[in-house]
Amino acid sequence: MTELPIAGPLPAISEIDSASLAAWLAARGEPAYRVDQVLGGAHRPEASSFDELTDLPIALRDALGRSFRFSTIVDSHVIGADGGMTAKAVHELADGQRIESVLMRYPARGAMSERTTICISSQAGCAVNCPFCATGQAGFGRQLTPGEIVDQVLHWHRPPWNALGDAREGHYNIVFMGMGEPLNNADRVFEAVRLLNDPERLGIGARHITVSTSGVVPGMDRMIDELPQVNLAISLHAATDSLRDELVPINRKWPVAAVIAAGRRFAGRTGRRVSLEYVMIDSLNDTDEQADGLLELARGWRSHLNLIPLNPTPGSRWSGTPTAGIDRFVRRLRDGGASVTVRDTRGREIDAACGQLHAQLSGRSLRDAREAAALTAPAS
Ligand code: SAH
Ligand code: SF4
């Protein structure tokens, strides 16, 4: 059979649906059980190309390679931090767009076994334009496809990283806290979540996935119906509309009260606790007045406050709240009865916050960046 020329990039194996793959295989006279073999093989941690799926006939491996992409990521530059416990990748896609993902390992502690969290991007860039965020500063590139979202997870799953083990054991979590506003790309993000959930693929439980949003209310309501077991985090960052209009400009469309109401609907309908994220900016949103406003917003429903020390972007007009200020803020919230944690500052030395490494590498090829990093790495 002659292959028709295909315009544009080939479909990604990570996003092909089982029925289409079954039809493609049937057209080649392959038995139905090959669907599971192909999908299972492509999601095995040791596989890095179709050639390595050695339980498939060679002719089929070749045909797969001509018809599908094993990954939508064409190149990655990875740097490590925190003594190897954090690694950050800038990934280049077929059209040259760049996105980021971060791997964070947490060692076993007490009764808790080792855990890993992967932070992934949902868009190349972001249109929300939060002034403290490097991604927001760079503007919007384009939406990511479901395959481009899943392939960030597969990047860490596959050689040479093999960092994830078996998702079914529930030792790793996925957070949509990389580049982009996931609920401004809801259809593709929801499809990516379904692919990540699929037991024929990675089989990551919905409860191990968190979507973080700047407050896209219709998307939050869709999550109640379509992804009720996925965790929701809301990037609040201010308790009043006047301050939030500045820090999270989408607030002009969906103000604080509407965002909190949507969070309450989610918590009420799903029974799941919603996390309110709050970046701590020195002398801006860390005042007693904001703390009291935050207490009002968090009271009376299943919410949890997560404070994040600001990781200042280059040229930022703001700095992070000093530790003493964070402690004071936390005390005031806890005295008011709120459930509060402070997020650790993983990967600070490698600019692991949203979009920062991408900004640093702008205008350089990933290969050059890799070579420069190798030159400056300490001899081992
Ligand atoms: N767009 C979504 C998800 C990606 S941003 C959202 O805003 O929720 C993920 C988290 O990183 C958000 O809570 C965001 O406010 C935070 N963030 C962005 N820039 C940061 C910085 N410079 N320092 C600390 N946190 C930052
Ligand atoms: Fe976009 Fe989130 Fe960055 Fe705001 S913080 S610009 S919503 S990625």
JSON list of C-alpha atoms and ligand atoms in Angstrom, two decimals, residues 126 128-130 132-133 135-136 178-181 214 354, ligand 2:
[
{"chain": "A", "resi": 126, "resn": "CYS", "atom": "CA", "xyz": [-0.03, 33.14, 28.50]},
{"chain": "A", "resi": 128, "resn": "VAL", "atom": "CA", "xyz": [-3.43, 36.74, 31.30]},
{"chain": "A", "resi": 129, "resn": "ASN", "atom": "CA", "xyz": [-0.38, 38.95, 31.74]},
{"chain": "A", "resi": 130, "resn": "CYS", "atom": "CA", "xyz": [0.20, 38.86, 35.51]},
{"chain": "A", "resi": 132, "resn": "PHE", "atom": "CA", "xyz": [4.99, 39.24, 38.52]},
{"chain": "A", "resi": 133, "resn": "CYS", "atom": "CA", "xyz": [5.08, 36.20, 36.20]},
{"chain": "A", "resi": 135, "resn": "THR", "atom": "CA", "xyz": [5.32, 33.75, 31.31]},
{"chain": "A", "resi": 136, "resn": "GLY", "atom": "CA", "xyz": [2.86, 36.62, 31.51]},
{"chain": "A", "resi": 178, "resn": "GLY", "atom": "CA", "xyz": [3.95, 25.62, 34.29]},
{"chain": "A", "resi": 179, "resn": "MET", "atom": "CA", "xyz": [3.36, 28.07, 31.45]},
{"chain": "A", "resi": 180, "resn": "GLY", "atom": "CA", "xyz": [-0.13, 29.08, 30.49]},
{"chain": "A", "resi": 181, "resn": "GLU", "atom": "CA", "xyz": [-3.65, 29.36, 31.84]},
{"chain": "A", "resi": 214, "resn": "SER", "atom": "CA", "xyz": [-6.02, 32.49, 37.60]},
{"chain": "A", "resi": 354, "resn": "CYS", "atom": "CA", "xyz": [6.80, 29.87, 35.61]},
{"chain": "B", "resi": 2, "resn": "SF4", "atom": "FE1", "xyz": [-0.60, 33.32, 33.09]},
{"chain": "B", "resi": 2, "resn": "SF4", "atom": "FE2", "xyz": [-0.60, 32.05, 35.48]},
{"chain": "B", "resi": 2, "resn": "SF4", "atom": "FE3", "xyz": [1.54, 33.54, 34.68]},
{"chain": "B", "resi": 2, "resn": "SF4", "atom": "FE4", "xyz": [-0.75, 34.75, 35.33]},
{"chain": "B", "resi": 2, "resn": "SF4", "atom": "S1", "xyz": [0.56, 33.53, 36.70]},
{"chain": "B", "resi": 2, "resn": "SF4", "atom": "S2", "xyz": [0.52, 35.21, 33.51]},
{"chain": "B", "resi": 2, "resn": "SF4", "atom": "S3", "xyz": [-2.25, 33.29, 34.59]},
{"chain": "B", "resi": 2, "resn": "SF4", "atom": "S4", "xyz": [0.80, 31.66, 33.73]}
]
